[in-house]
Coordinates of C-alpha atoms in Angstrom, one line a residue:
M212 CA 18.4 -7.2 -25.7
G213 CA 18.0 -4.8 -28.6
R214 CA 15.4 -2.2 -28.5
H215 CA 12.2 -2.7 -30.5
S216 CA 11.2 -0.2 -33.1
R217 CA 7.9 1.5 -32.3
K218 CA 5.0 2.9 -34.1
K219 CA 3.9 6.4 -33.1
R220 CA 0.4 7.1 -32.0
K221 CA -1.2 10.5 -31.7
G222 CA -3.6 11.4 -29.0
G223 CA -4.8 14.2 -26.7
S224 CA -5.4 14.4 -23.0
E225 CA -8.9 13.9 -21.7
W226 CA -10.7 12.4 -18.8
R227 CA -14.4 11.5 -18.6
R228 CA -16.5 11.3 -15.5
E229 CA -18.7 8.3 -15.1
G230 CA -21.9 8.9 -16.8
G231 CA -21.0 12.5 -17.4
E232 CA -19.6 14.7 -20.1
A233 CA -16.1 15.0 -21.2
D234 CA -14.2 17.6 -19.1
G235 CA -10.9 19.0 -19.9
G236 CA -10.7 21.1 -16.7
R237 CA -9.6 20.3 -13.2
G238 CA -12.7 20.1 -11.1
R239 CA -13.5 17.2 -8.9
G240 CA -12.5 14.8 -11.6
S241 CA -9.1 13.6 -12.5
G242 CA -8.0 16.5 -14.6
S243 CA -4.8 16.0 -16.6
A244 CA -1.6 17.9 -17.1
G245 CA 0.4 18.1 -20.3
G246 CA -2.1 18.1 -23.2
G247 CA -5.2 19.5 -24.7
A248 CA -8.6 18.0 -24.8
A249 CA -9.6 15.6 -27.5
A250 CA -12.8 13.9 -28.4
G251 CA -13.3 10.4 -27.0
S252 CA -15.7 7.6 -26.7
S253 CA -17.8 7.3 -23.6
A254 CA -17.4 3.5 -23.5
V255 CA -14.3 1.5 -22.7
G256 CA -12.8 0.5 -26.1
V257 CA -10.9 -2.6 -27.2
D258 CA -8.0 -1.0 -29.0
K259 CA -5.0 -3.1 -27.9
A260 CA -2.7 -0.3 -28.8
E261 CA -4.0 1.7 -25.9
I262 CA -3.7 1.3 -22.1
T263 CA -6.8 1.9 -20.0
C264 CA -6.6 2.5 -16.2
I265 CA -9.6 2.6 -13.9
P266 CA -9.2 2.9 -10.1
L267 CA -11.8 1.0 -8.2
G268 CA -10.2 2.3 -5.1
A269 CA -7.4 4.7 -4.0
G270 CA -8.5 7.2 -6.7
Q271 CA -7.9 10.6 -5.0
D272 CA -8.1 8.8 -1.7
V273 CA -6.0 6.7 0.7
G274 CA -7.8 3.4 1.1
K275 CA -8.9 0.2 -0.6
S276 CA -6.2 0.3 -3.3
C277 CA -7.6 -1.5 -6.4
V278 CA -6.4 -0.3 -9.8
V279 CA -7.6 -2.2 -12.9
V280 CA -5.5 -1.8 -16.1
R281 CA -6.1 -3.1 -19.6
V282 CA -2.8 -3.5 -21.5
G283 CA -2.3 -5.4 -24.7
G284 CA -6.0 -6.3 -24.7
R285 CA -5.6 -8.1 -21.3
V286 CA -6.8 -7.0 -17.9
V287 CA -4.8 -6.9 -14.7
M288 CA -6.0 -5.9 -11.2
F289 CA -3.3 -4.3 -9.1
D290 CA -4.1 -4.8 -5.4
C291 CA -7.4 -5.8 -3.9
G292 CA -7.7 -3.7 -0.7
M293 CA -10.3 -2.6 1.7
H294 CA -11.1 0.9 3.2
M295 CA -10.4 0.9 6.9
G296 CA -12.8 3.9 7.4
F297 CA -16.0 1.9 6.7
Q298 CA -17.6 -1.2 8.3
D299 CA -20.2 -1.9 5.5
S300 CA -20.1 -2.8 1.8
R301 CA -18.3 0.5 1.1
R302 CA -15.1 -0.9 2.6
F303 CA -14.7 -3.1 -0.6
P304 CA -14.1 -1.9 -4.2
D305 CA -17.1 -1.7 -6.4
F306 CA -16.3 -4.9 -8.2
P307 CA -19.5 -5.1 -10.3
R308 CA -18.2 -2.1 -12.3
L309 CA -15.9 -4.6 -13.9
R310 CA -19.0 -5.9 -15.8
A311 CA -18.3 -3.1 -18.4
L312 CA -15.0 -4.7 -19.2
A313 CA -16.7 -7.9 -20.1
H314 CA -18.4 -6.2 -23.1
S315 CA -15.0 -5.3 -24.5
H316 CA -13.6 -8.8 -24.2
S317 CA -14.5 -11.2 -27.1
H318 CA -16.6 -14.2 -26.2
S319 CA -13.7 -16.4 -27.3
H320 CA -11.4 -14.8 -24.8
V321 CA -13.9 -15.2 -21.9
H322 CA -14.6 -18.9 -22.8
S323 CA -11.0 -19.8 -23.4
Q324 CA -9.8 -18.2 -20.2
T325 CA -12.5 -20.1 -18.2
A326 CA -11.8 -23.4 -19.9
E327 CA -8.0 -22.9 -19.6
R328 CA -8.3 -22.3 -15.8
G329 CA -10.8 -25.0 -15.3
H330 CA -12.9 -23.1 -12.8
G331 CA -16.4 -23.1 -14.3
N332 CA -18.4 -19.9 -14.4
G333 CA -16.5 -18.1 -11.6
R334 CA -19.5 -17.6 -9.4
G335 CA -19.2 -17.4 -5.7
R336 CA -21.4 -17.1 -2.6
G337 CA -21.9 -13.4 -3.2
E338 CA -23.3 -13.7 -6.7
G339 CA -21.4 -10.8 -8.0
H340 CA -21.2 -8.6 -4.8
G341 CA -25.0 -8.3 -4.7
Y342 CA -25.4 -6.1 -7.7
G343 CA -27.9 -7.5 -10.2
G344 CA -26.7 -11.0 -10.6
A345 CA -23.4 -12.7 -10.9
V346 CA -20.4 -11.3 -12.8
D347 CA -17.9 -13.7 -14.3
Y348 CA -14.8 -12.0 -12.9
T349 CA -12.6 -14.9 -13.9
G350 CA -13.5 -14.3 -17.5
I351 CA -12.8 -10.6 -17.2
I352 CA -9.6 -10.4 -15.1
D353 CA -6.4 -12.2 -16.4
C354 CA -4.7 -11.9 -13.0
V355 CA -4.7 -10.2 -9.6
I356 CA -1.4 -8.8 -8.2
V357 CA -1.1 -8.0 -4.5
T358 CA 1.8 -5.7 -3.8
H359 CA 2.1 -6.1 0.0
F360 CA 0.3 -7.3 3.2
H361 CA -1.3 -4.0 4.4
L362 CA -5.1 -4.4 4.5
D363 CA -5.8 -1.4 2.3
H364 CA -4.0 -3.4 -0.4
C365 CA -5.0 -7.0 0.3
G366 CA -8.0 -6.8 2.6
A367 CA -10.7 -7.5 -0.1
L368 CA -8.9 -10.5 -1.6
P369 CA -10.8 -13.2 0.4
Y370 CA -14.1 -11.4 -0.5
F371 CA -13.2 -11.1 -4.2
T372 CA -12.1 -14.8 -4.6
Q373 CA -14.3 -16.7 -2.2
V374 CA -17.4 -14.6 -2.1
C375 CA -17.5 -12.9 -5.5
G376 CA -16.1 -16.0 -7.2
Y377 CA -12.9 -14.9 -8.9
S378 CA -10.8 -18.0 -9.5
G379 CA -8.0 -16.9 -11.8
P380 CA -4.4 -16.5 -10.8
V381 CA -3.3 -14.3 -7.9
Y382 CA 0.4 -13.2 -7.5
M383 CA 2.2 -11.9 -4.4
T384 CA 5.7 -12.2 -3.0
Y385 CA 6.7 -14.9 -0.5
P386 CA 6.7 -12.6 2.6
T387 CA 3.3 -11.2 1.6
K388 CA 1.8 -14.7 1.3
A389 CA 3.2 -15.5 4.8
L390 CA 2.1 -12.3 6.5
A391 CA -1.2 -11.4 4.8
P392 CA -3.2 -14.1 6.6
L393 CA -2.2 -12.8 10.0
M394 CA -3.4 -9.3 9.1
L395 CA -6.6 -10.6 7.5
E396 CA -7.5 -12.9 10.4
D397 CA -6.8 -10.2 13.0
Y398 CA -9.2 -7.9 11.1
R399 CA -11.9 -10.6 10.8
R400 CA -11.7 -11.5 14.5
V401 CA -12.0 -7.9 15.6
A402 CA -14.9 -7.3 13.2
V403 CA -16.9 -10.5 14.0
E404 CA -16.0 -11.2 17.7
R405 CA -15.7 -7.6 19.0
R406 CA -17.9 -5.5 16.8
G407 CA -20.4 -8.3 16.2
E408 CA -20.5 -8.1 12.4
G409 CA -21.9 -11.0 10.5
E410 CA -19.5 -13.0 8.3
E411 CA -22.1 -12.9 5.5
G412 CA -21.0 -9.3 4.7
L413 CA -17.3 -10.0 5.2
F414 CA -15.4 -13.3 4.9
S415 CA -14.6 -16.3 7.1
S416 CA -11.3 -17.8 8.4
A417 CA -11.7 -20.5 5.8
D418 CA -12.0 -17.8 3.1
I419 CA -8.7 -16.3 4.2
T420 CA -7.0 -19.6 4.1
A421 CA -8.3 -20.5 0.7
A422 CA -7.7 -17.1 -0.9
V423 CA -4.1 -16.7 0.3
G424 CA -3.3 -20.4 0.1
R425 CA -4.0 -20.5 -3.7
A426 CA -1.9 -17.4 -4.4
I427 CA 1.2 -17.9 -6.5
P428 CA 4.3 -16.7 -4.7
V429 CA 7.0 -14.8 -6.8
D430 CA 10.5 -13.6 -6.0
I431 CA 12.1 -10.2 -6.8
H432 CA 13.3 -10.1 -10.4
Q433 CA 11.5 -13.3 -11.3
T434 CA 9.6 -12.8 -14.5
V435 CA 6.5 -14.9 -14.6
Q436 CA 4.5 -15.8 -17.6
V437 CA 0.8 -15.2 -16.7
N438 CA -0.4 -16.4 -20.2
Q439 CA 0.8 -16.0 -23.8
H440 CA -0.2 -12.3 -23.7
I441 CA 1.4 -10.8 -20.5
A442 CA 4.3 -11.4 -18.2
I443 CA 5.0 -9.8 -14.8
T444 CA 8.2 -9.0 -12.9
P445 CA 8.3 -7.8 -9.3
Y446 CA 10.9 -5.2 -8.0
Y447 CA 12.0 -4.4 -4.5
A448 CA 9.8 -1.6 -3.0
G449 CA 11.0 -1.1 0.5
H450 CA 8.0 0.1 2.5
V451 CA 7.3 -3.1 4.5
L452 CA 8.7 -6.6 4.4
G453 CA 7.9 -8.3 1.1
A454 CA 6.5 -5.1 -0.6
A455 CA 7.0 -5.1 -4.4
M456 CA 6.5 -2.9 -7.4
F457 CA 5.2 -4.9 -10.5
H458 CA 6.1 -4.4 -14.1
V459 CA 3.7 -5.8 -16.6
Q460 CA 4.9 -6.5 -20.2
A461 CA 2.3 -7.2 -22.9
S462 CA 3.1 -9.3 -26.0
N463 CA 2.4 -6.3 -28.2
G464 CA 5.2 -4.3 -26.6
A465 CA 3.1 -2.1 -24.2
S466 CA 4.2 -2.0 -20.6
V467 CA 3.0 -0.7 -17.2
L468 CA 4.8 -0.2 -13.9
Y469 CA 2.6 -0.2 -10.7
T470 CA 4.5 1.0 -7.7
G471 CA 2.1 0.0 -4.9
D472 CA 3.4 1.6 -1.7
F473 CA 7.2 2.2 -1.8
N474 CA 10.0 4.0 -0.1
M475 CA 13.0 5.5 -1.9
A476 CA 14.9 5.9 1.4
P477 CA 16.3 2.9 3.4
D478 CA 15.4 2.5 7.1
R479 CA 16.6 0.5 10.0
H480 CA 15.4 -2.9 8.6
L481 CA 14.6 -2.4 4.9
G482 CA 16.5 -1.2 1.9
A483 CA 15.4 1.5 -0.5
A484 CA 13.2 0.7 -3.5
R485 CA 15.2 -0.7 -6.5
V486 CA 13.9 -0.9 -10.1
D487 CA 15.6 -1.4 -13.4
Q488 CA 16.2 2.0 -15.1
R489 CA 15.9 0.5 -18.5
L490 CA 12.2 -0.4 -18.2
R491 CA 10.9 2.9 -19.6
P492 CA 7.2 2.0 -19.1
D493 CA 4.4 3.4 -21.2
L494 CA 2.5 4.1 -18.0
M495 CA 3.7 4.4 -14.4
I496 CA 1.0 4.2 -11.8
S497 CA 2.5 5.7 -8.6
E498 CA 1.3 6.1 -5.0
S499 CA 1.2 9.7 -3.8
T500 CA 0.5 9.5 0.0
Y501 CA 3.0 12.3 0.7
A502 CA 2.6 14.2 -2.6
T503 CA 3.7 17.6 -1.2
T504 CA 5.9 16.6 1.8
I505 CA 9.7 16.7 1.9
R506 CA 11.0 14.9 5.0
E507 CA 14.0 15.8 7.1
S508 CA 16.8 13.2 7.3
R509 CA 16.1 9.9 8.9
R510 CA 19.0 10.4 11.3
S511 CA 17.6 13.6 12.7
R512 CA 14.1 12.1 13.1
E513 CA 15.6 9.1 14.9
M514 CA 17.6 11.3 17.3
D515 CA 14.6 13.5 18.0
F516 CA 12.5 10.5 18.8
L517 CA 15.1 8.8 21.0
S518 CA 15.9 11.9 23.0
R519 CA 12.2 12.6 23.8
V520 CA 11.6 9.0 24.8
H521 CA 14.8 8.9 27.0
A522 CA 13.9 12.2 28.7
C523 CA 10.4 11.0 29.5
V524 CA 11.4 7.7 31.1
A525 CA 14.4 9.3 32.9
A526 CA 11.8 11.6 34.6
G527 CA 9.7 8.6 35.6
G528 CA 7.1 8.8 32.8
K529 CA 5.5 6.2 30.6
V530 CA 5.8 6.3 26.8
L531 CA 3.0 5.0 24.6
I532 CA 3.8 4.4 20.9
P533 CA 0.8 3.2 18.9
V534 CA 1.9 1.1 16.0
F535 CA 0.6 -1.4 13.5
A536 CA 1.6 -5.0 14.1
M537 CA 4.0 -5.3 11.2
G538 CA 6.4 -2.8 9.8
R539 CA 6.9 0.2 12.1
A540 CA 6.7 -2.0 15.2
Q541 CA 9.8 -4.0 14.2
E542 CA 11.5 -0.9 12.7
L543 CA 11.3 1.1 16.0
C544 CA 12.0 -1.9 18.2
V545 CA 15.3 -2.3 16.3
L546 CA 16.1 1.4 16.8
M547 CA 15.3 1.4 20.5
D548 CA 16.9 -1.9 21.3
E549 CA 20.2 -0.6 19.8
Y550 CA 19.9 2.7 21.6
W551 CA 19.2 1.0 25.0
D552 CA 22.4 -1.0 24.4
R553 CA 24.5 2.0 23.8
M554 CA 23.1 4.0 26.7
G555 CA 23.0 1.2 29.2
L556 CA 19.3 1.7 30.0
D557 CA 17.3 -0.8 32.0
V558 CA 13.8 0.7 31.7
P559 CA 11.6 -2.0 30.2
I560 CA 10.4 -1.8 26.6
Y561 CA 7.1 -3.7 26.0
L562 CA 5.6 -5.0 22.8
S563 CA 1.9 -6.0 22.7
A564 CA 1.6 -9.7 22.5
G565 CA -0.3 -11.7 19.9
L566 CA -0.2 -10.5 16.3
T567 CA 2.9 -8.4 16.8
S568 CA 4.8 -11.3 18.3
Q569 CA 3.7 -13.6 15.5
A570 CA 4.9 -11.1 12.9
T571 CA 8.3 -10.8 14.5
V572 CA 8.8 -14.5 14.2
F573 CA 8.4 -14.2 10.4
Y574 CA 10.7 -11.2 10.3
K575 CA 13.4 -13.4 11.9
T576 CA 13.1 -16.0 9.1
L577 CA 12.8 -13.6 6.1
L578 CA 16.1 -11.8 6.5
T579 CA 16.9 -11.9 2.8
W580 CA 14.2 -9.2 2.4
T581 CA 15.8 -6.9 4.9
N582 CA 18.6 -4.4 4.4
Q583 CA 22.3 -5.3 4.1
H584 CA 23.2 -4.2 7.6
I585 CA 20.7 -6.7 9.2
Q586 CA 21.8 -9.5 6.8
S587 CA 25.5 -8.9 7.6
A588 CA 24.8 -8.7 11.4
H589 CA 23.0 -12.0 11.3
A590 CA 26.3 -13.9 11.5
N591 CA 26.6 -12.8 15.1
R592 CA 23.0 -12.3 16.1
N593 CA 19.5 -12.1 14.6
I594 CA 18.7 -8.4 15.1
F595 CA 15.1 -9.3 15.7
D596 CA 16.1 -11.3 18.8
F597 CA 15.6 -8.1 20.9
R598 CA 17.6 -7.8 24.2
H599 CA 15.4 -5.2 25.8
V600 CA 11.9 -5.8 24.3
R601 CA 9.5 -8.1 26.0
P602 CA 5.8 -9.1 25.8
F603 CA 3.4 -6.8 27.7
D604 CA 1.0 -7.9 30.4
R605 CA -2.1 -5.7 30.8
A606 CA -1.7 -5.9 34.6
L607 CA 1.2 -3.4 34.1
L608 CA -1.1 -0.6 32.8
E609 CA -1.5 0.8 36.3
S610 CA 2.1 0.3 37.4
P611 CA 3.8 3.5 38.6
A612 CA 7.1 2.5 37.1
P613 CA 8.5 4.1 33.9
M614 CA 8.2 2.0 30.7
V615 CA 7.9 2.2 26.9
L616 CA 5.0 0.4 25.3
F617 CA 4.5 -0.4 21.6
A618 CA 0.8 -1.2 21.3
T619 CA -1.6 -1.9 18.5
P620 CA -3.5 -0.6 16.6
G621 CA -1.6 2.3 15.2
M622 CA -4.4 4.8 14.9
L623 CA -5.7 4.3 18.5
S624 CA -9.0 2.9 17.1
G625 CA -9.3 0.3 19.8
G626 CA -7.4 -2.5 21.5
L627 CA -4.4 -2.1 23.8
S628 CA -3.2 1.2 22.4
L629 CA -6.5 2.9 23.1
Q630 CA -6.8 1.3 26.6
A631 CA -3.3 2.5 27.5
F632 CA -4.0 6.0 26.1
K633 CA -7.1 6.3 28.3
S634 CA -5.1 5.4 31.3
W635 CA -1.9 7.4 30.7
A636 CA -3.0 10.5 28.7
P637 CA -4.3 12.5 31.7
H638 CA -0.9 12.5 33.4
P639 CA 1.6 15.2 32.3
Q640 CA 4.7 13.2 33.0
N641 CA 3.8 10.7 30.2
L642 CA 4.5 10.9 26.5
L643 CA 2.4 9.8 23.5
V644 CA 4.4 9.4 20.3
L645 CA 2.4 9.1 17.0
P646 CA 5.0 7.8 14.5
G647 CA 3.0 7.6 11.3
F648 CA -0.1 8.5 9.3
C649 CA -3.5 8.5 11.2
M650 CA -6.7 8.7 9.2
A651 CA -9.0 11.6 9.9
G652 CA -11.8 10.7 12.3
T653 CA -9.8 8.1 14.2
V654 CA -8.7 8.9 17.8
G655 CA -5.1 9.2 16.5
G656 CA -6.2 11.6 13.8
K657 CA -8.0 13.8 16.3
I658 CA -4.9 13.9 18.6
M659 CA -2.7 14.8 15.6
A660 CA -5.1 17.7 14.7
M661 CA -5.0 18.9 18.4
A662 CA -1.2 18.7 18.5
S663 CA -0.9 20.7 15.3
A664 CA -3.3 23.4 16.6
N665 CA -1.5 23.6 20.0
A666 CA 1.9 23.8 18.3
A667 CA 0.6 26.6 15.9
A668 CA -0.8 28.5 18.9
A669 CA 2.5 28.3 20.6
G670 CA 4.3 29.5 17.5
G671 CA 5.9 26.2 16.8
G672 CA 4.3 25.4 13.5
G673 CA 2.1 22.4 12.6
G674 CA 2.4 19.0 14.3
G675 CA 2.5 16.9 11.2
G676 CA 6.2 17.0 10.8
G677 CA 7.3 16.8 14.4
G678 CA 4.9 18.9 16.4
E679 CA 4.3 18.7 20.2
G680 CA 1.2 19.6 22.0
G681 CA -1.4 18.3 24.6
G682 CA -1.5 20.3 27.8
G683 CA -5.2 20.3 28.8
G684 CA -7.0 19.4 25.6
R685 CA -9.7 16.8 25.5
V686 CA -10.3 14.1 22.8
A687 CA -13.6 12.4 22.1
I688 CA -13.3 8.6 22.0
D689 CA -17.0 8.1 21.2
Q690 CA -20.3 9.9 21.8
S691 CA -20.2 9.3 25.5
T692 CA -16.4 9.3 26.3
Q693 CA -13.8 12.0 26.4
V694 CA -10.2 11.8 27.6
A695 CA -8.2 14.6 29.0
V696 CA -4.9 14.8 27.1
N697 CA -2.5 16.3 29.7
C698 CA 0.5 14.2 28.6
Q699 CA 3.1 15.3 26.1
V700 CA 2.2 14.6 22.5
H701 CA 4.8 14.2 19.8
V702 CA 3.9 13.6 16.1
L703 CA 6.9 12.3 14.2
S704 CA 6.9 10.8 10.7
F705 CA 8.4 7.3 10.6
S706 CA 6.1 6.5 7.7
P707 CA 7.3 3.8 5.3
H708 CA 6.0 5.8 2.3
T709 CA 8.2 7.8 0.1
D710 CA 8.0 11.6 0.1
A711 CA 7.4 13.9 -2.8
K712 CA 11.1 13.9 -3.7
G713 CA 11.2 10.1 -3.8
I714 CA 8.2 10.1 -6.2
T715 CA 9.8 12.5 -8.6
D716 CA 13.2 10.9 -8.3
L717 CA 11.7 7.5 -9.4
I718 CA 9.9 9.2 -12.3
R719 CA 13.1 10.8 -13.5
H720 CA 14.9 7.4 -13.0
L721 CA 12.4 5.5 -15.2
A722 CA 11.3 8.3 -17.6
P723 CA 7.8 6.8 -18.2
R724 CA 5.7 8.1 -21.1
H725 CA 2.7 8.8 -18.9
V726 CA 2.1 8.9 -15.1
I727 CA -1.1 8.2 -13.1
L728 CA -1.1 9.2 -9.4
V729 CA -3.2 7.2 -6.9
H730 CA -3.3 6.6 -3.1
G731 CA -3.3 10.3 -2.0
E732 CA -5.2 13.4 -1.1
R733 CA -6.9 15.1 -4.1
A734 CA -5.6 18.6 -3.6
K735 CA -2.0 17.5 -2.9
M736 CA -2.1 15.1 -5.8
A737 CA -3.1 17.9 -8.1
Q738 CA -0.1 19.9 -7.1
L739 CA 2.3 17.0 -7.8
R740 CA 0.5 16.3 -11.1
D741 CA 1.1 19.8 -12.3
K742 CA 4.7 19.7 -11.2
I743 CA 5.4 16.5 -13.0
S744 CA 3.9 17.9 -16.2
S745 CA 5.5 21.3 -16.1
Q746 CA 9.0 20.3 -14.8
M747 CA 9.3 16.9 -16.5
G748 CA 7.1 17.3 -19.5
I749 CA 5.3 14.0 -18.8
P750 CA 1.5 13.8 -19.1
C751 CA 0.1 13.1 -15.6
F752 CA -3.4 12.2 -14.4
T753 CA -5.1 11.9 -11.1
P754 CA -8.4 10.0 -11.7
A755 CA -11.0 9.7 -9.0
N756 CA -12.5 6.3 -8.3
H757 CA -14.4 4.8 -11.3
E758 CA -12.9 7.4 -13.7
A759 CA -10.9 5.9 -16.5
V760 CA -7.8 7.2 -18.3
R761 CA -6.6 5.9 -21.6
V762 CA -3.1 6.5 -22.9
P763 CA -1.4 5.4 -26.1
G764 CA 0.8 2.3 -25.7
T765 CA 4.0 1.6 -27.4
I766 CA 3.6 -1.1 -30.0
S767 CA 6.5 -3.3 -31.0
Q768 CA 6.7 -4.1 -34.7
S769 CA 8.0 -7.6 -33.9
A770 CA 5.3 -8.0 -31.1
A771 CA 7.0 -11.2 -29.8
P772 CA 5.1 -12.7 -26.9
P773 CA 6.8 -12.3 -23.5
H774 CA 8.4 -15.3 -21.9
A775 CA 9.5 -16.3 -18.4
V776 CA 13.1 -16.1 -17.4
P777 CA 14.8 -17.8 -14.4
A778 CA 14.4 -16.3 -10.9
G779 CA 17.0 -13.6 -10.3
D780 CA 17.4 -12.6 -14.0
V781 CA 15.9 -9.4 -15.3
E782 CA 14.7 -9.3 -18.9
I783 CA 13.9 -5.9 -20.5
R784 CA 12.0 -5.8 -23.7
N785 CA 10.9 -2.2 -23.6
G786 CA 14.1 -0.3 -23.1
A787 CA 13.5 2.8 -25.1
V788 CA 11.3 5.8 -24.6
G789 CA 8.7 5.9 -27.3
S790 CA 7.2 9.2 -28.5
G791 CA 3.5 10.1 -28.3
A792 CA 1.2 12.8 -27.0
A793 CA -0.8 12.9 -23.7
G794 CA -3.3 10.2 -22.9
E795 CA -6.9 10.1 -24.0
G796 CA -9.5 9.8 -21.3
V797 CA -12.4 7.4 -21.5
G798 CA -15.7 7.2 -19.6
W799 CA -17.1 4.3 -17.6
K800 CA -20.6 3.0 -18.2

């Protein structure tokens, strides 16, 4: 399609802390790179020529991803996640802050949306999250987009829809719709049945079924018309099965790309992220989990991992690999199953039963979302029909025989992985492999810190990129329990997130007019923000939760409304890079 001509807007860079003064510096707030300060309003405006972005979660933090964007005068919520570090109301995004957006919507819009969807006033059991009365979320939000099944991206969805009362459209890919209920129900069961939480502060099994059941599934490259004002198109993100980036195109020509979590490098079962280079979004909102990390090659990491595991079991030891039920569990099982075949090994590999086994069944049936190698091999054998991996029986915990155990959860926060750790960690012949990110404060996070300190003391550098430690340390499980860690400890990054090079490569590929970084650590995000500005000349922002950033959008002179195209086709209406200065910040009241 031909490129639309564009009107230029002028603007400066500014961010505004909630309830505070405008600040052009780089303190605890978002800061910005690539522009000078400019005066701005302290209230969210209604200028359809501008794009406003407010993180309700994942702003300078890894947890409860929830980013609200107004584009073309319409409002989209990207992800609806929960924070795994909290067990009270703080685990959910602060949804009532969306009330401020209601004041910038005309009454006609609110009423027409409610009437159009036929869902009444949008109130739920929670009467607006318990903050001063109900909020008509359905009248405020045009749609919710869930990028993948991880709980920090979908965990609050049943609460938002069934408790808070949002009844508008929710979009996710087919694999996410299939797998998210497993993750949500497992979390609910642990919270209610094991920790004794009441469902009144969480959600029920019926809420999960209703929330995900009403979600509208979409396929990669399928452009979906949300309403006459916005259309959305998902793109393959790698990361986990079914993960997608989403491009939002407004009828006035403005566009936003939200990456969710993504991986620019292929792995054993997924391909690399793929997105149309011609999109040229006005705003790209990117994850930044590994904002300053450059990883070594996948092959070297795999060989290091396999050689350590092989050496341990050959010496009669046991290997514990804490994993989450979906994603790295299947990835590493594929890797080890193939290696066991090549080496002719007969040491048993066990996978914790239950959720992990259920997930693997879905992986067997959703092969079109895997990489080309797995799809091609399917003619001979489904690669997820493992030859050497079998379900685990807890009676084997005290067995003296060597074995490899993939056990959930991935951060040793409870369950089988923690039980096996308590039993095996005191013995020096055993090996603990931590293959991915562990949140600070979890048992896994404490062990990572210990491994890093031990490696540094031995002159081997930090443990975060492949450190080894242990050897007599002790880790506190809770206030009354400590475990001696005499086993070998190996920290190796098999994280499904892209690294710093992958983030900058995608930005170069798409050439967005502005960038906002979310889902990362504040200090590291600031370093990447400054690099993007200085080396690429693109204004970049890192807002904290509840801080808003406003950037100028590209306005098409024709301003034709977006329209849906058949699945598999890609329609690009915003193919040129518009000109314009850095974004203008805006406060949140």
